[in-house]
Coordinates of C-alpha atoms in Angstrom, one line a residue:
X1415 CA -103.7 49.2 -58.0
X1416 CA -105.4 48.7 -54.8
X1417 CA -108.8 48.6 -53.5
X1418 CA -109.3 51.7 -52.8
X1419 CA -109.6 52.8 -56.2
X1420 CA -112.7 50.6 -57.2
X1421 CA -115.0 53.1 -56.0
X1422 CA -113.5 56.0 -57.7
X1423 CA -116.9 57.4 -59.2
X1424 CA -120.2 57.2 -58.1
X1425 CA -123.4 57.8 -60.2
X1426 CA -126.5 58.9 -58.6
X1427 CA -129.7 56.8 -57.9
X1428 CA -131.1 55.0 -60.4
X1429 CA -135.0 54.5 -60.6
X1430 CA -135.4 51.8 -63.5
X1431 CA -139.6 53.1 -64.0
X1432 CA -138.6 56.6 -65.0
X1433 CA -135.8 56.0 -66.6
X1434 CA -135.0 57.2 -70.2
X1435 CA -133.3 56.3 -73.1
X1436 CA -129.6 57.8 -73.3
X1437 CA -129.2 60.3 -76.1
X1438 CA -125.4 59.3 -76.4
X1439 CA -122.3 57.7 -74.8
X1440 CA -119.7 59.2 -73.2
X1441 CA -116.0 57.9 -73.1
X1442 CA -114.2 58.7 -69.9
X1443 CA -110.3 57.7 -70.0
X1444 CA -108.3 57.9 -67.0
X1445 CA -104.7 57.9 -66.7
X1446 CA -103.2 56.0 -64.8
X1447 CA -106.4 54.9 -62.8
X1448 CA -109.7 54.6 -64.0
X1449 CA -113.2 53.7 -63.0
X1450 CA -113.2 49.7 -62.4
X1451 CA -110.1 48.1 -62.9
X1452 CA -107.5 48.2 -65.8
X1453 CA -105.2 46.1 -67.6
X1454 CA -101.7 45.6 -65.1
X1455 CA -98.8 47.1 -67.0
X1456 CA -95.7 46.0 -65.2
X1457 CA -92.6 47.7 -64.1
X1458 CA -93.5 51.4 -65.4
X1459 CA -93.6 54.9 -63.9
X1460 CA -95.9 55.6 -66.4
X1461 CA -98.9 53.4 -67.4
X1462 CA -100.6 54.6 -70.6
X1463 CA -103.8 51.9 -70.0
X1464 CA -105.8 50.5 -73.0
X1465 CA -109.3 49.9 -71.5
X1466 CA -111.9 52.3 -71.5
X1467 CA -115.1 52.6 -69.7
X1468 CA -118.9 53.3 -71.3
X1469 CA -121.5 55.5 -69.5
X1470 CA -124.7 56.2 -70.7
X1471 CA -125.2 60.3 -71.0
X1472 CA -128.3 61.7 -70.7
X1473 CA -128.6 64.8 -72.0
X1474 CA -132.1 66.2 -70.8
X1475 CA -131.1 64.8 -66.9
X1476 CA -128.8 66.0 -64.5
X1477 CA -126.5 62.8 -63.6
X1478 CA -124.5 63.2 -60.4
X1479 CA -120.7 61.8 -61.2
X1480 CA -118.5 62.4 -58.6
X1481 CA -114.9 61.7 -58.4
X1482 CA -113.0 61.4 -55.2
X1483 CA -109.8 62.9 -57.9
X1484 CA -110.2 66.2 -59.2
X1485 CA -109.7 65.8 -63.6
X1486 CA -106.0 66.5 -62.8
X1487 CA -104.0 66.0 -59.6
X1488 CA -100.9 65.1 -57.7
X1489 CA -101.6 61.4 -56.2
X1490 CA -100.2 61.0 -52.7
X1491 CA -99.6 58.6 -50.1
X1492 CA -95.7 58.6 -49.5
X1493 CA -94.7 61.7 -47.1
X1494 CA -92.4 63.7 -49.0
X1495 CA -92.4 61.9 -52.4
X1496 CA -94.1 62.6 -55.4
X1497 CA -96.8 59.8 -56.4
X1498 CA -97.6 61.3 -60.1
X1499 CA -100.9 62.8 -61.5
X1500 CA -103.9 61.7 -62.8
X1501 CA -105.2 62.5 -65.9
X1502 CA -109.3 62.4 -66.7
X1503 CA -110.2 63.0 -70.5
X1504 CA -113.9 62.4 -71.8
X1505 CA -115.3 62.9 -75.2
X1506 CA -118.7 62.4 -76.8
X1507 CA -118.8 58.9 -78.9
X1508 CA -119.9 59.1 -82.0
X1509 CA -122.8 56.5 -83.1
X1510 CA -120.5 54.7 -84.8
X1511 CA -121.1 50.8 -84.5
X1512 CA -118.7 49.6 -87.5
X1513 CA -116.0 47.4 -86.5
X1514 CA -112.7 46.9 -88.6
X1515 CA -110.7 43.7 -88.7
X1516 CA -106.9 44.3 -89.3
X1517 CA -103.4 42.9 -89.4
X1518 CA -100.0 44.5 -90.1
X1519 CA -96.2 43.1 -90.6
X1520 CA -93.2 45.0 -90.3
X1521 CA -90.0 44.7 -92.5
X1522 CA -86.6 45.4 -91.8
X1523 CA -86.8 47.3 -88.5
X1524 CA -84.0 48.5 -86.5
X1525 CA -81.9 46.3 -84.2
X1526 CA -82.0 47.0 -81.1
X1527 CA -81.0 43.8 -78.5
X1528 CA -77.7 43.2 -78.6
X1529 CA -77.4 39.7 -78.4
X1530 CA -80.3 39.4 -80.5
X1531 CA -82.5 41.6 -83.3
X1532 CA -85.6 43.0 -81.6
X1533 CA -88.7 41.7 -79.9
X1534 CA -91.1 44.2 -81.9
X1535 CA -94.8 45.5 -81.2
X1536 CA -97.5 48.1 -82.1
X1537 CA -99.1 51.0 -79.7
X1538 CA -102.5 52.3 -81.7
X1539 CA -103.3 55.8 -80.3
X1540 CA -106.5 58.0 -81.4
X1541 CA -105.8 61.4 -81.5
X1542 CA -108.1 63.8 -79.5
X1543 CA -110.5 66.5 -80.2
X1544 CA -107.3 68.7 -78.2
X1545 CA -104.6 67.7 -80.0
X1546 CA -103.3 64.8 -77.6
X1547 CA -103.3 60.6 -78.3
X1548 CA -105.3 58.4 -76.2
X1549 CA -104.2 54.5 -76.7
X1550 CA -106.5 52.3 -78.1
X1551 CA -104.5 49.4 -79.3
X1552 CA -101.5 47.2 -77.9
X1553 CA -100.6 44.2 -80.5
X1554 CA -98.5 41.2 -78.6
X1555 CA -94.9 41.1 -79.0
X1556 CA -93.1 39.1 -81.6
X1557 CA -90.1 38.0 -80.2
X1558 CA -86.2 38.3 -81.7
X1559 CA -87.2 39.6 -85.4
X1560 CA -87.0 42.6 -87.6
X1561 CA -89.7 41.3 -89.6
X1562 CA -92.5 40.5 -87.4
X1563 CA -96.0 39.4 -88.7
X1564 CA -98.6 40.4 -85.8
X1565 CA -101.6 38.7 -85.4
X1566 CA -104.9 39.9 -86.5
X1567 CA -107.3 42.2 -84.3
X1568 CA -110.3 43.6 -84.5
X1569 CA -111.4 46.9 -83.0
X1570 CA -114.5 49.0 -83.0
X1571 CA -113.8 52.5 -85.9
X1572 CA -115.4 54.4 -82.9
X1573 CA -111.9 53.2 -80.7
X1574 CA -109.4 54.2 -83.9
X1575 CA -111.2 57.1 -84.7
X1576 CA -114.8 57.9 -82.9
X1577 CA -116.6 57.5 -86.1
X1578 CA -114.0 60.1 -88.2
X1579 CA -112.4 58.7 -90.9
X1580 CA -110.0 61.2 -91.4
X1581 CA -108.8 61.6 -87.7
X1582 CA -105.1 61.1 -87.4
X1583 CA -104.0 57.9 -86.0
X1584 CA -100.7 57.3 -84.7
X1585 CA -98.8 54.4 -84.6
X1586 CA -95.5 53.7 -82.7
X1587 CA -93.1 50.8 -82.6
X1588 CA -91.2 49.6 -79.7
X1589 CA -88.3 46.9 -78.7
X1590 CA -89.8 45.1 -75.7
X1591 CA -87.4 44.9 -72.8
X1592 CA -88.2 42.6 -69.6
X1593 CA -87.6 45.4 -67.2
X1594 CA -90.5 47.8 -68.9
X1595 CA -87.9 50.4 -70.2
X1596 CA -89.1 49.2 -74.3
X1597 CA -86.6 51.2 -76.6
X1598 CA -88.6 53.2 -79.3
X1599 CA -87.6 52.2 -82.6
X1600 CA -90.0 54.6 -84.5
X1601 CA -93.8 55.8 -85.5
X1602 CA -95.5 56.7 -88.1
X1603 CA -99.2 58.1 -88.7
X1604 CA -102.2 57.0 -90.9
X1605 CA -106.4 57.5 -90.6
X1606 CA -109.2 55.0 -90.9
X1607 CA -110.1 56.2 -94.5
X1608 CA -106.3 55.0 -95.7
X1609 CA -106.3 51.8 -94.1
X1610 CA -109.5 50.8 -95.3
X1611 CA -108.6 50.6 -98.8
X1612 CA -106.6 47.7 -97.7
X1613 CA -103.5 46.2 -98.9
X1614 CA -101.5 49.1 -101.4
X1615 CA -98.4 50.9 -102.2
X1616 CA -100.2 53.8 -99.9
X1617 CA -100.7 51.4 -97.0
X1618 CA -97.0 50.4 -96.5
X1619 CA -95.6 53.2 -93.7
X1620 CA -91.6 54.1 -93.2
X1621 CA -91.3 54.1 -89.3
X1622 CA -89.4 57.2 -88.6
X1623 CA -87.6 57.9 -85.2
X1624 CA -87.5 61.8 -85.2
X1625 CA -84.7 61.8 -83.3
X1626 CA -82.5 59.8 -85.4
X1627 CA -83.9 61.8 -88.5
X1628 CA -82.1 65.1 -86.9
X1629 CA -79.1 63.7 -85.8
X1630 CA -78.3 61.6 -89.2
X1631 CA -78.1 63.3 -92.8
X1632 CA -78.7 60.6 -94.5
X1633 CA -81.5 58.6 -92.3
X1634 CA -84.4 57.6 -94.1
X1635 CA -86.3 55.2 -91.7
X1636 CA -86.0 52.8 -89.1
X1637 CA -87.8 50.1 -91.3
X1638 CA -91.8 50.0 -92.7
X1639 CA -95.1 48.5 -91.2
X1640 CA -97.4 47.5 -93.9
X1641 CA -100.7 46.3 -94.1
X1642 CA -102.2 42.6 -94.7
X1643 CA -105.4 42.5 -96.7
X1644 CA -108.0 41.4 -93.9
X1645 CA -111.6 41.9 -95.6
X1646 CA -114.7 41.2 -93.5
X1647 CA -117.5 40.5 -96.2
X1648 CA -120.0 41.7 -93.8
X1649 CA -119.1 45.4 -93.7
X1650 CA -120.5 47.5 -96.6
X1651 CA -116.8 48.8 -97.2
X1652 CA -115.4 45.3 -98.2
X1653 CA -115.4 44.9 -102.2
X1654 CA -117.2 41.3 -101.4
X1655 CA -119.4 42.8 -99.7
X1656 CA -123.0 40.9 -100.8
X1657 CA -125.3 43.9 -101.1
X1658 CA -128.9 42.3 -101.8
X1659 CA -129.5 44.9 -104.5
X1660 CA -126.8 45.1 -106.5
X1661 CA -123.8 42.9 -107.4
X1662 CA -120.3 43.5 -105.9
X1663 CA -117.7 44.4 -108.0
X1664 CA -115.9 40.5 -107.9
X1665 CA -119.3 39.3 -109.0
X1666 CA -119.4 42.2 -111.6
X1667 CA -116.3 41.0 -113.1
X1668 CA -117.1 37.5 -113.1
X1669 CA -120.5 37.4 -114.2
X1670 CA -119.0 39.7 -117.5
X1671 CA -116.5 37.8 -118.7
X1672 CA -117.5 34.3 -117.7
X1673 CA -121.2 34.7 -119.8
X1674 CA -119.4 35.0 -122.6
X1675 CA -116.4 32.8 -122.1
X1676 CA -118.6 29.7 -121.2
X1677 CA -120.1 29.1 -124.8
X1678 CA -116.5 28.3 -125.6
X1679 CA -116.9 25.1 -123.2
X1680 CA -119.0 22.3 -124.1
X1681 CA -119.7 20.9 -120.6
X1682 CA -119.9 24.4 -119.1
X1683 CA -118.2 23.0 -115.9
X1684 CA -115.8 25.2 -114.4
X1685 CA -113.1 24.5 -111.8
X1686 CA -113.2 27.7 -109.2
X1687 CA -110.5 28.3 -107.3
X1688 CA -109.8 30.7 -104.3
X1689 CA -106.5 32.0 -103.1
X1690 CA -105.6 34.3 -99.8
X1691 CA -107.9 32.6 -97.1
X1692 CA -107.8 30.6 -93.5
X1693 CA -109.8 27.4 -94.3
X1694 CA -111.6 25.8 -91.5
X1695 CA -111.4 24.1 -89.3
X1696 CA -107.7 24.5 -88.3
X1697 CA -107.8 28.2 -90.0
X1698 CA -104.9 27.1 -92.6
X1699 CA -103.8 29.8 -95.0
X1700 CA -104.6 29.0 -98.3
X1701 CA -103.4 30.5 -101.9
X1702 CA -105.2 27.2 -104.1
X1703 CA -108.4 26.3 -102.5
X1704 CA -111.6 25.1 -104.3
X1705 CA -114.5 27.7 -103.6
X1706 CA -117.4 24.8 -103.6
X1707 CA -115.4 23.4 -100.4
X1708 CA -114.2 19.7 -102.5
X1709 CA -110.7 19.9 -103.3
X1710 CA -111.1 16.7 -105.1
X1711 CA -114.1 18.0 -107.6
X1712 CA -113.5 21.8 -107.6
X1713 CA -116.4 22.2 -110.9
X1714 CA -119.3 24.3 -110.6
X1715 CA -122.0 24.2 -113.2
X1716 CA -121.8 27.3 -115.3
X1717 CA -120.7 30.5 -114.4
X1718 CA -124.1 30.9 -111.8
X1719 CA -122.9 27.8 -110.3
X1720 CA -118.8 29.5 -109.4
X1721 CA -120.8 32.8 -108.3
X1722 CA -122.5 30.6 -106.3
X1723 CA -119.8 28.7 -104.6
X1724 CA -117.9 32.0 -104.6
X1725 CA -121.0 33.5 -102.1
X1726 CA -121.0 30.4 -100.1
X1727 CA -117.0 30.2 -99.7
X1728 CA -117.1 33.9 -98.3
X1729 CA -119.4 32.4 -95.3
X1730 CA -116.9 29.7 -94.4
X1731 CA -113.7 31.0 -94.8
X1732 CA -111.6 34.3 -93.8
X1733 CA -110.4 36.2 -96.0
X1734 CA -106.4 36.8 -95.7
X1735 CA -103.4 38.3 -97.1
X1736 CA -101.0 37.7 -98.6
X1737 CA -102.1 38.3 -102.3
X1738 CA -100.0 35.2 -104.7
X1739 CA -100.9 34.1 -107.9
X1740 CA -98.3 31.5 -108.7
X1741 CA -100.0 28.7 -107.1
X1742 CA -103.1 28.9 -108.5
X1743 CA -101.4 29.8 -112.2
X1744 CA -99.1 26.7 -111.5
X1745 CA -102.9 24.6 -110.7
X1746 CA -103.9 25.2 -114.3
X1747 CA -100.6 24.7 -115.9
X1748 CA -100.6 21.3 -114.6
X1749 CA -104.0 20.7 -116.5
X1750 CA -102.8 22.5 -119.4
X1751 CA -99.6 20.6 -119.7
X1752 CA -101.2 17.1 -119.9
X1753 CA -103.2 18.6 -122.9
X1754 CA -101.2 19.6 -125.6
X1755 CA -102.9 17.8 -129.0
X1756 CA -104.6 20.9 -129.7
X1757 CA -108.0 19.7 -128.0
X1758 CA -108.3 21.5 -124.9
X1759 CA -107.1 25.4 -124.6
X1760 CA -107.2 26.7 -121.0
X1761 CA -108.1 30.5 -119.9
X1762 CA -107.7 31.4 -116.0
X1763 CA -109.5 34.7 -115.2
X1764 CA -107.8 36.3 -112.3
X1765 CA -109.8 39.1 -110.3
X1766 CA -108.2 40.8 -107.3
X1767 CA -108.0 43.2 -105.4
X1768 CA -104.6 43.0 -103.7
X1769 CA -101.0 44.1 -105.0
X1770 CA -99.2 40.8 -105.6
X1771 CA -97.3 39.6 -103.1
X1772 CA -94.9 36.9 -105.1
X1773 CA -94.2 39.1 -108.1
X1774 CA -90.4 37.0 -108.4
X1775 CA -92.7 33.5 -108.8
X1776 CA -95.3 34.8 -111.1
X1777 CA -93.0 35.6 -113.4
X1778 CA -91.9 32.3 -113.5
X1779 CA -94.9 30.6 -113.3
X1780 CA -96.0 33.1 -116.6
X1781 CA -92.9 32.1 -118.5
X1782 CA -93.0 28.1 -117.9
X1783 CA -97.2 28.2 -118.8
X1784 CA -96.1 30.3 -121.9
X1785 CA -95.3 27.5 -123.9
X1786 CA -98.7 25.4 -123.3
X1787 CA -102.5 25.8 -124.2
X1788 CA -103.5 29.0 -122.3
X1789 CA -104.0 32.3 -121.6
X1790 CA -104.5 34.5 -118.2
X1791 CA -107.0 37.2 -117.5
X1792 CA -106.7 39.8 -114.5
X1793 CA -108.7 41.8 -113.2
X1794 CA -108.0 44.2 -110.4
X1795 CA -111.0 45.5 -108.3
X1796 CA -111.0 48.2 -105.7
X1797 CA -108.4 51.6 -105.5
X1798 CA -105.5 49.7 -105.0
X1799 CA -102.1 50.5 -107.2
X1800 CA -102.2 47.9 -109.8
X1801 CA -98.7 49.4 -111.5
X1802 CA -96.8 46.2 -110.8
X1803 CA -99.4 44.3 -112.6
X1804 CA -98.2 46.3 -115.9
X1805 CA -95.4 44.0 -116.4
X1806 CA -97.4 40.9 -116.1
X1807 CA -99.2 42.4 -119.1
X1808 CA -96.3 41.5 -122.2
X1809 CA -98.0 43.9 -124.2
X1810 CA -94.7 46.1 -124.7
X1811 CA -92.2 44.0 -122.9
X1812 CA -91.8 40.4 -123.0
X1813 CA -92.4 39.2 -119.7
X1814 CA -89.0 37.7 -118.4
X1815 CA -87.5 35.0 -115.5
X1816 CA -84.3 34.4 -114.6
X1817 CA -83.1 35.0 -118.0
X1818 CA -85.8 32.7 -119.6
X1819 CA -88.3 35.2 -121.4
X1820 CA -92.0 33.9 -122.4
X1821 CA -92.5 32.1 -125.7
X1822 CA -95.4 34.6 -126.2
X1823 CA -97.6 36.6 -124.5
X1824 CA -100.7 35.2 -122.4
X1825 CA -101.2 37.7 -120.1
X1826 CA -103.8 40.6 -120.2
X1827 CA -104.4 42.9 -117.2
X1828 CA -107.2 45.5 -116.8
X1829 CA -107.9 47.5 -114.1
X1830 CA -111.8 47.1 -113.5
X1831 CA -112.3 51.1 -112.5
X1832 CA -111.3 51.9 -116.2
X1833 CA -114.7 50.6 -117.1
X1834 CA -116.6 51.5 -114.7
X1835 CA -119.6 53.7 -116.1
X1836 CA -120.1 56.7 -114.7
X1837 CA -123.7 56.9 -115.0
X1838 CA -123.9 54.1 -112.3
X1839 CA -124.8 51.7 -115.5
X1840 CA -123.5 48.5 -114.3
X1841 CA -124.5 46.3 -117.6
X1842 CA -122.9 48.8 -119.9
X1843 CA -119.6 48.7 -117.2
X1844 CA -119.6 44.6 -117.5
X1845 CA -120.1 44.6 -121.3
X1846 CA -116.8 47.5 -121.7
X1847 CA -114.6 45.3 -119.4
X1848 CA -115.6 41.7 -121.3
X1849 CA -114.9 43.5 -125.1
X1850 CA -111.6 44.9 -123.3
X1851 CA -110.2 41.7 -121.7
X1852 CA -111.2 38.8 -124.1
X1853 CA -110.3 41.1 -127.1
X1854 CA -106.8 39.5 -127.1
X1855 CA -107.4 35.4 -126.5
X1856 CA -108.4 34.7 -130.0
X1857 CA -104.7 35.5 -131.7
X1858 CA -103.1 34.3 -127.8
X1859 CA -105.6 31.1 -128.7
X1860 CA -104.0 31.4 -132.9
X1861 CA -100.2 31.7 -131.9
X1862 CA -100.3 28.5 -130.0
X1863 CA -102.2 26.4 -132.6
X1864 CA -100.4 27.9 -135.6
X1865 CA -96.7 27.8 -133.7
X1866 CA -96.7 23.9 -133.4
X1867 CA -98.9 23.0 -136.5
X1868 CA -102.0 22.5 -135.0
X1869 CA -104.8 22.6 -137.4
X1870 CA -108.7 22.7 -136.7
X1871 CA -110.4 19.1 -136.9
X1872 CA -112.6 18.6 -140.0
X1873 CA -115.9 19.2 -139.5
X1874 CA -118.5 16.6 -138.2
X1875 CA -120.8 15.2 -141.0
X1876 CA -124.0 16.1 -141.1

């Protein structure tokens, strides 16, 4: 782009003492020039530009805008050649201020380089109050895989969707090529109100190239984009969201069962670990962290003293997917497994909100802690899909790995929205999920004991 193109649009004359507050914001996009300069998009007929520009609308004034290019026309220059058109779309923004922070992986796209697999990347578009898509999202390119992991972004809801949560959202998936010509390898289509439920069955996408789909009988996709759990605490849509009023549903679910567990301790000091974060200052990913920030002392005193760390841990680190439980079921085995005189019995509580990642390891990790002094609670917050979590559970079916099936069963899962009152009675919702959950950790607690010929110490003298 040249010069001549920085003074596209002109507003009239400003006088800063009269003026008046703007009753909304307009939007304009223009394709493939716009007022001020855009991003440079190399070696393409046609540039599909990401920035946008923000003009105060008043709508009791008359505001002069004029543009030197009608809203649709030929550009020229070259005698005898066609130059293209532009394109000028503008819609009223919606007050929306939220911002969302996301991050997606793909798995198993199509190949398309031939001397290598593909060099994949993400195109967000928001679709229009017409009908058409207006980008609003590029991710970077991740170079010679099929199972790219793209970097975390965040973007304002008014950009994905102008403050409409069920405004279609379309997503496309390209090969990038050097020369600009980037070979489409499929799209698929979602809205704001689906991806903020995070990380679920519903939030993993099969990227479909329509094309292919007509030509082959038996095409089913051209691989699937999923959805990493990124969960800003700050935004009142985030399940650790810290709502001054009222507890979140994390803090619901610990506070329940870890009042009543805690008379079972003598000390009442309780190791708290956090799993599925960047820790500062380097931003490492974490699935075994201690919430009070000392790996080397990880107890809190009492269960206000882990809420406590917990509130204080969401200010320092960043929340972040993948969900895996092994490492921190494999922390406590280690504990457990120096212990096994009968004088020490272990019980992890579990509370997520994620579908678990390392399903293949937890099973293992389940079957080798099996034969020592403890038991597992989880708890799944939020609307994800918690099905896989049923096998965890060896209710009904002994939990099994690699041919090796657990000595017993330690394992209860509940889903916390089962107990959730519906009269909005929060005390009544904690006291249904403890009875629920802890109902099974005295005869978990028995088989143990009773299994190796452990019997209770006599009773101190009076």
């Amino acid at each position: 782009m040249n010069n001549s193109f920085v003074s596209m649009a002109s507003i009239g004359e400003f006088d800063p003492l009269n003026a008046t507050i703007p009753a909304t914001k307009v939007e304009i996009t223009v394709c493939p020039n716009c007022f001020g300069r855009t991003e440079v998009i190399d070696n393409t007929l046609n540039p599909d530009f990401v920035r946008k520009f923000l003009l105060d609308y008043f709508f009791e004034e008359r505001q002069n805008l004029r543009f030197d290019l009608r809203l649709e026309r030929s550009l020229g220059g070259i005698s005898g050649k066609k130059c293209g058109t532009i394109i000028v779309k503008a819609e009223e923004l919606n007050n929306c201020r939220e911002s969302v922070m996301m991050q997606f992986c793909g798995n198993k796209l199509d190949k398309k380089d031939f001397f290598g697999k593909s060099d994949p990347f993400l195109v967000f578009y928001r679709s229009n109050e017409d009908g058409t898509f207006t980008i609003c999202h590029k991710t970077e390119v991740i170079k010679n895989t099929l199972n790219p992991v793209w970097q975390a972004f965040k973007i304002p809801v008014r950009a994905l969707c102008n403050g409409d949560y069920d405004r279609t959202i379309k997503v496309e998936v390209y090969d990038w090529d050097r020369d600009g010509s980037h070979d489409f390898i499929g799209e698929f289509s979602t809205s704001y109100r689906e991806l903020s439920r995070g990380q679920s069955q519903f939030n993993v996408y099969e990227v479909v190239n329509p094309k292919k789909k007509d030509k082959k009988k038996k095409y089913l996709n051209s691989g699937t984009v999923s959805q990493h759990v990124i969960c800003n605490p700050a935004q009142p849509t985030s399940l650790h969201y810290m709502n001054p009023y009222q507890l979140n549903t994390y803090a619901m679910a610990l506070k329940a069962v870890g009042e009543i567990i805690q008379d079972y301790d003598s000390d009442k000091m309780f190791p708290a670990l956090g799993f599925g974060a960047k820790l500062p200052p380097d931003g490492r990913v974490s699935h075994e962290f201690a919430l009070n920030g000392s790996p080397q002392n990880p107890y809190c005193a009492g269960i206000e003293g882990v809420m406590e760390a917990y509130y204080q841990s969401l200010k320092s680190v960043q929340l972040y997917g993948p969900t895996n439980f092994s490492p921190v079921i494999n922390h406590v085995a280690r504990y457990a497994a120096s212990v096994k005189d009968g004088s020490q019995y272990f019980v992890l509580l579990i509370i997520t909100d994620g579908v678990i990642s390392d399903m293949a390891q937890t099973k293992e990790s389940i079957v080798n802690a099996s034969c020592l002094p403890m038991s597992i609670i989880i708890v799944g917050v939020g609307p994800a899909e918690f099905d896989a979590m049923v096998e965890l559970d060896g209710d009904e079916i002994r939990i099994s790995s690699r041919g090796r099936y657990a000595e017993r069963d330690i394992v209860q899962f509940v889903p916390f929205r089962d107990y959730i009152d519906r009269t909005g009675n929060h005390i009544l919702s904690m006291a249904r999920l403890a009875k629920d959950v802890l109902a099974e950790i005295p005869d978990q607690f028995l088989s143990y004991m009773r299994t190796r010929g452990i019997k209770p110490s006599p009773a101190p003298k009076c």
